[in-house]
Tab-separated table of C-alpha atoms in Angstrom:
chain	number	residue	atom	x	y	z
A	382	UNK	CA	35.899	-25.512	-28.610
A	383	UNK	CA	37.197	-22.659	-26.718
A	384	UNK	CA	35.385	-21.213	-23.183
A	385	UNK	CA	34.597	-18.359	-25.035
A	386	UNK	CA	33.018	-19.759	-27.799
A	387	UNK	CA	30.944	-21.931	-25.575
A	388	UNK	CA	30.092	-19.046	-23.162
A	389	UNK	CA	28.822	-17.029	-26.325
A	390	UNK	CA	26.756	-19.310	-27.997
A	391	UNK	CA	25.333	-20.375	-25.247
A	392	UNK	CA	24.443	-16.677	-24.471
A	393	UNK	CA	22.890	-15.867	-27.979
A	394	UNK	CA	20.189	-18.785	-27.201
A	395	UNK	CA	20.172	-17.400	-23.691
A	396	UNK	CA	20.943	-19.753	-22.230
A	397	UNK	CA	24.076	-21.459	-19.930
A	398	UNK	CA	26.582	-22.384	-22.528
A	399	UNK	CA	26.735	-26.493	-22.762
A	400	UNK	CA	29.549	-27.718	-20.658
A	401	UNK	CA	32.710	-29.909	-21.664
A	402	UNK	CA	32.355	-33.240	-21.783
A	403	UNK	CA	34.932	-33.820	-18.610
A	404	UNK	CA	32.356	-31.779	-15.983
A	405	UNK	CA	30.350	-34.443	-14.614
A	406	UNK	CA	27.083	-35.266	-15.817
A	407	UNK	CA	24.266	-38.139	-15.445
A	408	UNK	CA	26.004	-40.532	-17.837
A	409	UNK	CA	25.130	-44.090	-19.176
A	410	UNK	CA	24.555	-46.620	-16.518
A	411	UNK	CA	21.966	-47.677	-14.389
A	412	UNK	CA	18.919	-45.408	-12.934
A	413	UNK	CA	20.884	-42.594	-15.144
A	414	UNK	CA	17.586	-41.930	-16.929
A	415	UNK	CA	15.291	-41.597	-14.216
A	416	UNK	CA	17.887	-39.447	-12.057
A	417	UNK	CA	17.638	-37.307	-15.354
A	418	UNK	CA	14.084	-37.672	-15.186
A	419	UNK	CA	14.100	-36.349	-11.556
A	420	UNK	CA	16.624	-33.421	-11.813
A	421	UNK	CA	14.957	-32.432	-14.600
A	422	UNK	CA	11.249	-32.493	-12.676
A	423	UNK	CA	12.504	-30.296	-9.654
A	424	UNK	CA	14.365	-27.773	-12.052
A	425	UNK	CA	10.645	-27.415	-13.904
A	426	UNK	CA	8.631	-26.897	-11.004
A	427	UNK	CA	11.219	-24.156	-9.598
A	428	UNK	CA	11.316	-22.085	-12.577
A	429	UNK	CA	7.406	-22.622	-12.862
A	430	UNK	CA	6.928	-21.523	-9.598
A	431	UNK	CA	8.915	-18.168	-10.460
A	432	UNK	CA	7.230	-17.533	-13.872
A	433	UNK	CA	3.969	-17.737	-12.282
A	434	UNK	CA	4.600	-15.123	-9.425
A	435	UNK	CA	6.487	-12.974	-11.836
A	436	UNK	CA	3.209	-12.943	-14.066
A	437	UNK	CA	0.740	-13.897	-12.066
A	438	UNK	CA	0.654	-10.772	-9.803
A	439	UNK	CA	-0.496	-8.852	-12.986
A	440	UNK	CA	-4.118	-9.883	-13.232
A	441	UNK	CA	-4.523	-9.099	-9.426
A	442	UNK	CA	-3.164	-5.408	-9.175
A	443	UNK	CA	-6.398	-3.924	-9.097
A	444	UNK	CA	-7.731	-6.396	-6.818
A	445	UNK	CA	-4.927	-5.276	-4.519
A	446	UNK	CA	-5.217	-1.611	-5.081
A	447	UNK	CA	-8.756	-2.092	-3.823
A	448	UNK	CA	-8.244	-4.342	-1.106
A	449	UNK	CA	-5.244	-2.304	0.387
A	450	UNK	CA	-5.975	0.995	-0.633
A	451	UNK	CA	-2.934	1.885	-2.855
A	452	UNK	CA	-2.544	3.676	-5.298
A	453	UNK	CA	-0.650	3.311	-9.042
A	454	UNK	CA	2.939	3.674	-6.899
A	455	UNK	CA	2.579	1.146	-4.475
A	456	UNK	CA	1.509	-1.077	-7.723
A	457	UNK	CA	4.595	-0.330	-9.693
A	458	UNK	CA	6.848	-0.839	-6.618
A	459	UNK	CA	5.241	-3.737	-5.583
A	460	UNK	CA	6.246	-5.533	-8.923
A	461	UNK	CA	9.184	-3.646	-9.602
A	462	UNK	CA	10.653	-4.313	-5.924
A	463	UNK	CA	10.990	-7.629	-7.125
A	464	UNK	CA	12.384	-7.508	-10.544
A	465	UNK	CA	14.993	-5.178	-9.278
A	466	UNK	CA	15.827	-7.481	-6.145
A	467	UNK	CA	16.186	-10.647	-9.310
A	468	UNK	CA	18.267	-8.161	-11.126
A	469	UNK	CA	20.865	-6.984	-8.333
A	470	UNK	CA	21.348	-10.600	-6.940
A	471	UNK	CA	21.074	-12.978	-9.550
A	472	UNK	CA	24.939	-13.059	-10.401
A	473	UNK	CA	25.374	-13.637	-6.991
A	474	UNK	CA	22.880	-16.449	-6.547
A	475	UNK	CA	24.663	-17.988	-9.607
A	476	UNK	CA	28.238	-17.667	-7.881
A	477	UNK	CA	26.838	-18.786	-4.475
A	478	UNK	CA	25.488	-22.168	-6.531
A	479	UNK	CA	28.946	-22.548	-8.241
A	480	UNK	CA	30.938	-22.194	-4.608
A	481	UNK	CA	28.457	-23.918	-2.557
A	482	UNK	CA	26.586	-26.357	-5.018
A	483	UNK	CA	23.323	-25.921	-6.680
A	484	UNK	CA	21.399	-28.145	-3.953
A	485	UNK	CA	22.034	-25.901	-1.635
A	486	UNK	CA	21.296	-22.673	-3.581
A	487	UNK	CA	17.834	-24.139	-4.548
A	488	UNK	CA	16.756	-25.099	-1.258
A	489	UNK	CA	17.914	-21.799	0.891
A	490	UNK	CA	16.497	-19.778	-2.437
A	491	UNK	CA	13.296	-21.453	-1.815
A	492	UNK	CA	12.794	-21.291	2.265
A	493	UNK	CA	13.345	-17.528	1.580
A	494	UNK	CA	10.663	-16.956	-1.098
A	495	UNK	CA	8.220	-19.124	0.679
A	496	UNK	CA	8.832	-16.458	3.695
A	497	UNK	CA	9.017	-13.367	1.237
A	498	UNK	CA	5.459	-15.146	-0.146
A	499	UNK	CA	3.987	-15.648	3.372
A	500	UNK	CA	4.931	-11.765	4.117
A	501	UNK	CA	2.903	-10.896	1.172
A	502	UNK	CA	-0.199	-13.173	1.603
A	503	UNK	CA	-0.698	-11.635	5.033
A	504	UNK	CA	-0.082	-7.792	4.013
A	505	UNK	CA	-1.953	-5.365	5.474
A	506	UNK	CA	-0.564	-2.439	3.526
A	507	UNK	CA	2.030	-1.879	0.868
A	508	UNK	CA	5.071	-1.552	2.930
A	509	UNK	CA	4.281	-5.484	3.857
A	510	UNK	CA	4.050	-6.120	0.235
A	511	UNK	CA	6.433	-4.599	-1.375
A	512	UNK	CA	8.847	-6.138	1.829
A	513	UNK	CA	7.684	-9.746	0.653
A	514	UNK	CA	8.078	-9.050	-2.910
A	515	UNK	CA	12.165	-8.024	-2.241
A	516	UNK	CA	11.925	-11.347	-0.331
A	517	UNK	CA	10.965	-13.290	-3.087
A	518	UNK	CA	12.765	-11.372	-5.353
A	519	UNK	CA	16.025	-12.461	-3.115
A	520	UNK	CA	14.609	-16.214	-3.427
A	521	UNK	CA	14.064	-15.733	-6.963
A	522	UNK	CA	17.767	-14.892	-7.396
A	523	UNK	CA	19.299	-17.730	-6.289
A	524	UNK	CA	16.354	-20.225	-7.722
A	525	UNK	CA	17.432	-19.198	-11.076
A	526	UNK	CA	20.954	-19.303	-11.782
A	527	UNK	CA	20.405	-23.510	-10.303
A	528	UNK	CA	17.366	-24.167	-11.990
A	529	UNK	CA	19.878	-24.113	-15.416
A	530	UNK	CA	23.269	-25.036	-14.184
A	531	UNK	CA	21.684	-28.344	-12.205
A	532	UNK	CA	20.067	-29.175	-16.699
A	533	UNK	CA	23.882	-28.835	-17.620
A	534	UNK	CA	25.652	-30.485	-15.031
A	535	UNK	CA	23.131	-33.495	-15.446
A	536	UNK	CA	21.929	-33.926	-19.363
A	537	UNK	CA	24.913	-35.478	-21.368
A	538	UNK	CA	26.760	-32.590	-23.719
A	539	UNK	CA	25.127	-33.837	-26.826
A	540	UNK	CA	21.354	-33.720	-25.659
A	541	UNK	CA	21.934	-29.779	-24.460
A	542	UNK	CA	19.535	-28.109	-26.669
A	543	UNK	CA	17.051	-30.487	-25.658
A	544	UNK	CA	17.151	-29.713	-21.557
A	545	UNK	CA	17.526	-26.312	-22.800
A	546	UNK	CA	14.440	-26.099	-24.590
A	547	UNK	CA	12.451	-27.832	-21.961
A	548	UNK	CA	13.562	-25.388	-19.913
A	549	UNK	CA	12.523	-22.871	-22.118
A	550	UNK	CA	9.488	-24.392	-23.036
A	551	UNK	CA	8.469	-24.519	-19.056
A	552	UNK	CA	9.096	-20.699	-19.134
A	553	UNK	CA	6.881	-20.141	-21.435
A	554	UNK	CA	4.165	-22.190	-19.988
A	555	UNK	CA	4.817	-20.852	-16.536
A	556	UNK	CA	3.988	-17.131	-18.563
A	557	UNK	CA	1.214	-18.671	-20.073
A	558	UNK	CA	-0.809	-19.641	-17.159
A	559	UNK	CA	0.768	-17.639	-14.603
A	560	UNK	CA	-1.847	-14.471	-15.430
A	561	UNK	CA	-4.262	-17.221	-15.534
A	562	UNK	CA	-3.517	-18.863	-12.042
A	563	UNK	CA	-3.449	-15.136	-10.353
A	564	UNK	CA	-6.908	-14.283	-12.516
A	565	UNK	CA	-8.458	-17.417	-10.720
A	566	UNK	CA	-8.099	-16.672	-7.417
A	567	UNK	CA	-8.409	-13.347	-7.488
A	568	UNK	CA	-12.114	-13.822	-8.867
A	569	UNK	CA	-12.169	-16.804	-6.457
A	570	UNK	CA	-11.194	-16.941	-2.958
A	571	UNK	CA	-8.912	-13.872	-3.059
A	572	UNK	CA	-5.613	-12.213	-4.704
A	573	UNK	CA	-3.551	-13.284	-0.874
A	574	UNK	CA	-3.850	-17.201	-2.528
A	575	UNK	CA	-1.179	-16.236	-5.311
A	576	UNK	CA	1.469	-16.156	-2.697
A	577	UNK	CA	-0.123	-18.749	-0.144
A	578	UNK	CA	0.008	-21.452	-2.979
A	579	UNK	CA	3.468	-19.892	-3.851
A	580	UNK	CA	4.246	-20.407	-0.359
A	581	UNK	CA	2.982	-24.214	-0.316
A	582	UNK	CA	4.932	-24.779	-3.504
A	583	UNK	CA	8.020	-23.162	-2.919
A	584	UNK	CA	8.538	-25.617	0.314
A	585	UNK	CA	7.372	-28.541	-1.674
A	586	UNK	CA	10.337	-27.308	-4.461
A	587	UNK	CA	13.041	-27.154	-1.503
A	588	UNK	CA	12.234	-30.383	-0.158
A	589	UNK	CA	12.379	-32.387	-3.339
A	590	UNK	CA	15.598	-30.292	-4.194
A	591	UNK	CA	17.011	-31.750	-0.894
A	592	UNK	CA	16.487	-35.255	-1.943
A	593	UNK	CA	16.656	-35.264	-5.442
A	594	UNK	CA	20.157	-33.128	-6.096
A	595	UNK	CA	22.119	-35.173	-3.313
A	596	UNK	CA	24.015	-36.694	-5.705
A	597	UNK	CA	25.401	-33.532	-7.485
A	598	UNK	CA	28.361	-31.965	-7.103
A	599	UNK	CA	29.109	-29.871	-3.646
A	600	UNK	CA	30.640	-26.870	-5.192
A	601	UNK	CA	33.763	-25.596	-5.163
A	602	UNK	CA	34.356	-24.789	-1.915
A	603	UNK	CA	35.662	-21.126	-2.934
A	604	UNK	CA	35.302	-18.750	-0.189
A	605	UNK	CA	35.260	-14.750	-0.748
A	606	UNK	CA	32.153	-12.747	-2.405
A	607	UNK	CA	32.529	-9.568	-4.615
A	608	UNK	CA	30.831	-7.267	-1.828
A	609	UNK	CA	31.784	-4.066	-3.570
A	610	UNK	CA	30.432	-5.427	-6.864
A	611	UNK	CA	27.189	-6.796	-4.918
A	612	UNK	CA	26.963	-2.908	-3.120
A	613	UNK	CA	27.411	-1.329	-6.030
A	614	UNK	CA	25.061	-3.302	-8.603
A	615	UNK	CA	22.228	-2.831	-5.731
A	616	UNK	CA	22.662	0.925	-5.084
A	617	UNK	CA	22.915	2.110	-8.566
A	618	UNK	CA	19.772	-0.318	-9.700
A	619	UNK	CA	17.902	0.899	-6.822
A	620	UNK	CA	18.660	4.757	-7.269
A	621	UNK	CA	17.598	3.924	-11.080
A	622	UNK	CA	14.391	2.324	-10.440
A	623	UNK	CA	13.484	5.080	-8.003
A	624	UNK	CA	14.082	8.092	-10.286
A	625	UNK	CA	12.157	6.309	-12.969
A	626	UNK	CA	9.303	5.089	-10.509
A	627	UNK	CA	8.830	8.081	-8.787
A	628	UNK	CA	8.973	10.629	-11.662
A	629	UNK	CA	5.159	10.705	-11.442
A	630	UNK	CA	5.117	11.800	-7.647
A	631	UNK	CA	8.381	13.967	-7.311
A	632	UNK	CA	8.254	15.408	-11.091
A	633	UNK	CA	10.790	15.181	-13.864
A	634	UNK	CA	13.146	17.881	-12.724
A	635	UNK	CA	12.758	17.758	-9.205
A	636	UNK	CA	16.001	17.783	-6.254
A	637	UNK	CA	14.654	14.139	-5.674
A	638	UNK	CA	14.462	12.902	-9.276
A	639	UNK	CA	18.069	14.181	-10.009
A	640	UNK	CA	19.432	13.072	-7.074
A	641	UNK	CA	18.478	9.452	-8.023
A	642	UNK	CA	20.245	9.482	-11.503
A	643	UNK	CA	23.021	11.203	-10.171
A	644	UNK	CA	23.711	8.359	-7.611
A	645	UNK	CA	22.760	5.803	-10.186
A	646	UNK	CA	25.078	7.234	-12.788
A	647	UNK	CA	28.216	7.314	-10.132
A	648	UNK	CA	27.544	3.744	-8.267
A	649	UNK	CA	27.285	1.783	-11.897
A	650	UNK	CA	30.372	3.984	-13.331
A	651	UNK	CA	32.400	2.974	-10.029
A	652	UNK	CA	30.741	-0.730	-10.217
A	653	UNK	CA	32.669	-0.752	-14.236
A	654	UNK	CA	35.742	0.401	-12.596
A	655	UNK	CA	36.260	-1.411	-9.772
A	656	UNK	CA	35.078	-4.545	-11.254
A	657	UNK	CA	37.850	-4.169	-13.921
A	658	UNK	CA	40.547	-4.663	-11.072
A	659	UNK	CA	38.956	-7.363	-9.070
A	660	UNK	CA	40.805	-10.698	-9.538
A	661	UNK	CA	37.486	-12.799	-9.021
A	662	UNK	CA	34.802	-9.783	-10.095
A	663	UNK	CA	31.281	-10.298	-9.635
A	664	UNK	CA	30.654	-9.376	-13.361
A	665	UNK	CA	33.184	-10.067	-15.928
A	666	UNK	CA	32.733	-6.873	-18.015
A	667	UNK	CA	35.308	-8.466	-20.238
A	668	UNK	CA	33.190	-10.871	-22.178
A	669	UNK	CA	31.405	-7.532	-22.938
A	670	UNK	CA	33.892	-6.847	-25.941
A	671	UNK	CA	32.792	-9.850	-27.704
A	672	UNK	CA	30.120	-7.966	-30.166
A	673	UNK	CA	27.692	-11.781	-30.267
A	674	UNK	CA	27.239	-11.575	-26.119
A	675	UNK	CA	27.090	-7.864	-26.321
A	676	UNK	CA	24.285	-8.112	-28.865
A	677	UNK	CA	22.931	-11.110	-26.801
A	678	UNK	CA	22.579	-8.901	-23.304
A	679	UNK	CA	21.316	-6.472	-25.378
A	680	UNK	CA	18.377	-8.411	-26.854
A	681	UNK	CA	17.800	-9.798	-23.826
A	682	UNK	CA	17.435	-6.519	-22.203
A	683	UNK	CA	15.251	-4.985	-24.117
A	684	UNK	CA	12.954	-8.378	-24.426
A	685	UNK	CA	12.439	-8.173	-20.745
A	686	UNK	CA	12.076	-4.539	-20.932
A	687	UNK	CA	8.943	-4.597	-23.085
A	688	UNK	CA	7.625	-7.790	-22.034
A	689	UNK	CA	7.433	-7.083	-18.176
A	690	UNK	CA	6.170	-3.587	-19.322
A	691	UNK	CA	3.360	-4.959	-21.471
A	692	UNK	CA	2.094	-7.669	-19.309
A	693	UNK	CA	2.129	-5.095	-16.373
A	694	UNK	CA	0.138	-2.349	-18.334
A	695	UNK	CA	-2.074	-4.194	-20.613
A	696	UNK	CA	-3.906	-6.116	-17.322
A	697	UNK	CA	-4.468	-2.183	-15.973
A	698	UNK	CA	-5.999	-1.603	-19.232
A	699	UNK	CA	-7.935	-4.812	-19.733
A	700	UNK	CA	-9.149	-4.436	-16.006
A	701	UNK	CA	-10.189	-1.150	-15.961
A	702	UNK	CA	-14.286	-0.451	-16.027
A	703	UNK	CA	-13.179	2.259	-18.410
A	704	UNK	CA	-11.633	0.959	-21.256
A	705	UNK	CA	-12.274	-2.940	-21.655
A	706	UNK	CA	-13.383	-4.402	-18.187
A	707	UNK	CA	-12.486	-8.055	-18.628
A	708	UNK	CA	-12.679	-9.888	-15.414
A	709	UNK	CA	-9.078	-10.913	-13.707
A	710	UNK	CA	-9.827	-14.303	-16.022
A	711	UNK	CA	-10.742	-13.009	-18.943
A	712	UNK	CA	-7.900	-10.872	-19.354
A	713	UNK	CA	-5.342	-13.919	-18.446
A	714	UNK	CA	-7.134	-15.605	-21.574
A	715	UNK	CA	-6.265	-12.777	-24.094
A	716	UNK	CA	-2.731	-13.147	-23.180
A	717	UNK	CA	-2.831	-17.337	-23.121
A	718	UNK	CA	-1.538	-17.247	-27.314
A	719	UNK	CA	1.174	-15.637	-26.351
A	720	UNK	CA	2.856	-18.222	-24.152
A	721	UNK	CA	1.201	-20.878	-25.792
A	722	UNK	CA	3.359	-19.871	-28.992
A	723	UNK	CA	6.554	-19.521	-26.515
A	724	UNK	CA	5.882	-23.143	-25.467
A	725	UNK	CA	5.739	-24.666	-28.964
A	726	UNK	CA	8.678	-22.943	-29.915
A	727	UNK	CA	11.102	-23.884	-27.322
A	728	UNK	CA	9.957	-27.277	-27.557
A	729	UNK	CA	10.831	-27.502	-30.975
A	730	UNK	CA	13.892	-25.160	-31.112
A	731	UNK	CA	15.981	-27.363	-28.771
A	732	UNK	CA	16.692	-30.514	-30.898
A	733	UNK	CA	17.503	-27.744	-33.546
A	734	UNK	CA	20.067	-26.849	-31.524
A	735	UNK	CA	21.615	-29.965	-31.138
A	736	UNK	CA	22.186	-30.135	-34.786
A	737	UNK	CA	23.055	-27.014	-36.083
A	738	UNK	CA	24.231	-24.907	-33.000
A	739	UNK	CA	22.639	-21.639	-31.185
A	740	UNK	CA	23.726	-19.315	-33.737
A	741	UNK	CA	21.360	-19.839	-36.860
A	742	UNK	CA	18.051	-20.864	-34.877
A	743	UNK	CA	18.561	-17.332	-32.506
A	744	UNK	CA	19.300	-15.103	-36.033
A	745	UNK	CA	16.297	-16.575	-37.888
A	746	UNK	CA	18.183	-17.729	-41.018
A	747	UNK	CA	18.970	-20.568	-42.460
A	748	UNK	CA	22.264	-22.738	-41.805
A	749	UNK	CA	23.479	-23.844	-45.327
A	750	UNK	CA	26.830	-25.259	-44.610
A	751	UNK	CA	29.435	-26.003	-42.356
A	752	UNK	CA	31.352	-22.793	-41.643
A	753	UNK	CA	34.993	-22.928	-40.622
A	754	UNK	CA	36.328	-22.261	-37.099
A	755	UNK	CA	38.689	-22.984	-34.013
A	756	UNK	CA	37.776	-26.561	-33.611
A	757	UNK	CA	34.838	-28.270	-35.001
A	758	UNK	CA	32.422	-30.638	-32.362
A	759	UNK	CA	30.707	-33.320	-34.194
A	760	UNK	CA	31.398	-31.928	-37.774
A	761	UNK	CA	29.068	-28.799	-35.847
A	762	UNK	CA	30.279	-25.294	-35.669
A	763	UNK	CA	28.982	-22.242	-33.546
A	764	UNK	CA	27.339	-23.710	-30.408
């Protein structure tokens, strides 16, 4: 099976594409299982950690807006701060893993979003919040890209879909109780014990990741970082983000507003150009011709979009003493189906994936036969 292939089936079930059977991998022989077992453990509790603060924060915004004084702004900026920090970095964190090793990207990712969590615990106004937010946000970014790669350079090729789908299936959970977590002690001890627990359990994370990924590869050793692509990707997110966020304040057509989109619009269309001519880019816009990973960024994109959206304005509605006025709890419960049903599914969609590839299980339909292409893996086609 060719990179490519690999690289886009792996993206349709979004997800890191299952590696070749010559990258090295826990295989058959003694204590294999339990190092498995153990790898497996400190990837879960990482991305846990990160699906609860990404969600979590939702069912305490008007907790905060009370307690700080801020307004709908300071809200949007203090989760946007750190979506936008995830966004702009995350290709990075995942090319930092793959020249220094994953061990190492998971346990600096983690000192800084216990310090980015600390920050935002002991706030005493939104400038400190939405500071600790880009801090974990810059944690966040190199947590992720290791929390998959570590699955795929330890699981054996064949049992893929399986890690996958626990990882999956700890996303979902993470979504599921995350709202529920930050519900609980905001009507409990206060909103600051989100991030002080984050804190506690993002050290707890780095330490086991210290002891537990030891044995795993070092990295490449690569030196050299796409700074231009890294500039660029940040400024022209950031100018986005600000146009959009501050429409509201500066209005639509304002010197402000179009200022934003103007320097958005020129850092991205500079960011496709000069990443064209870099020998080791920071994003391969190549892989972008390939209409299945187009379709799969695109998905992805818009899944997010809506998701992080509705999570962010349904707990303003459900909280508000004018529409519904659920408590911080009672609103987390309303959304618990929803990750409950994203749980379920991933668990069961991974050994699916073993069988009959990423293709069929993402689409919806049915696989009926084998289908011809470049070279078959295990009578399989299309992972």
């Amino acid at each position: 099976m060719s990179t490519i292939r690999r690289v886009v089936g792996g993206a349709l079930f979004h997800v890191p594409h299952p590696h070749p059977p010559e990258q090295p991998h826990a295989g058959p022989g003694p204590g294999a299982a339990a190092r498995t077992g153990a790898v497996t453990a400190v990837s879960a509790a990482a991305l846990f950690l990160l699906g609860v603060n990404t969600t979590g924060i939702n069912t305490a915004l008007r907790a905060i807006a009370a307690d700080l004084g801020v307004g709908t702004t300071a809200l949007g900026w203090a989760v946007g701060s750190y979506m936008l920090a995830v966004a702009a970095l995350v290709v990075l964190g995942g090319r930092l893993g793959d020249m220094a090793g994953h061990r190492f990207t998971l346990v600096t990712g983690s000192a800084v979003f216990a310090v980015g969590a600390v920050v935002a615990a002991a706030c005493d106004g939104e400038g400190m919040l939405i500071a600790g937010r880009v801090l974990q946000g810059v944690g966040a970014a190199a947590l992720m890209p290791s929390t998959m790669a570590v699955l795929r350079l330890t699981w054996p090729p064949e049992r893929q879909g399986v890690a996958l789908g626990l990882w999956g299936a700890v996303a979902g959970l993470a979504f599921a109780v995350g709202p529920l977590i930050g519900g609980a002690f905001t009507d409990g001890p206060s909103w600051r014990w989100l991030w002080w627990a984050g804190a506690v359990w993002a050290v707890l994370v780095g330490c086991a990741a210290a002891v537990v990924l030891r044995p795993l590869p070092r990295g490449s050793g690569e030196r050299g970082v796409d700074v231009p692509g890294v500039l660029l990707l940040s400024v022209g997110l950031t100018a986005l983000l600000a146009g959009l966020q501050q429409i509201p304040a500066w209005g639509a057509a304002s010197a402000a507003t179009v200022v934003s989109f103007v320097v958005a619009a020129v850092a991205l269309a500079a960011l496709v150009r000069v990443e064209a001519r870099r020998s080791a880019p920071l994003l391969h816009l190549y892989l972008l011709r390939r209409p299945p990973l187009l379709a799969a960024c695109i998905g992805t994109a818009v899944n997010t979009l809506f998701l992080i959206g509705f999570l962010y304005f349904f707990n303003l509605y459900a909280l508000s003493p004018d529409t519904l006025g659920y408590s911080a709890v009672r609103a987390s419960l309303a959304l618990l189906p929803y990750g409950v049903c994203v749980f379920a599914v991933s668990m069961a969609i991974g050994p699916l994936c073993d069988r009959v590839g990423y293709r069929w299980p993402v689409a919806g339909g049915r696989r009926h036969g084998p289908v011809r292409c470049g070279r078959p893996v295990a009578g399989r086609c299309g992972r």
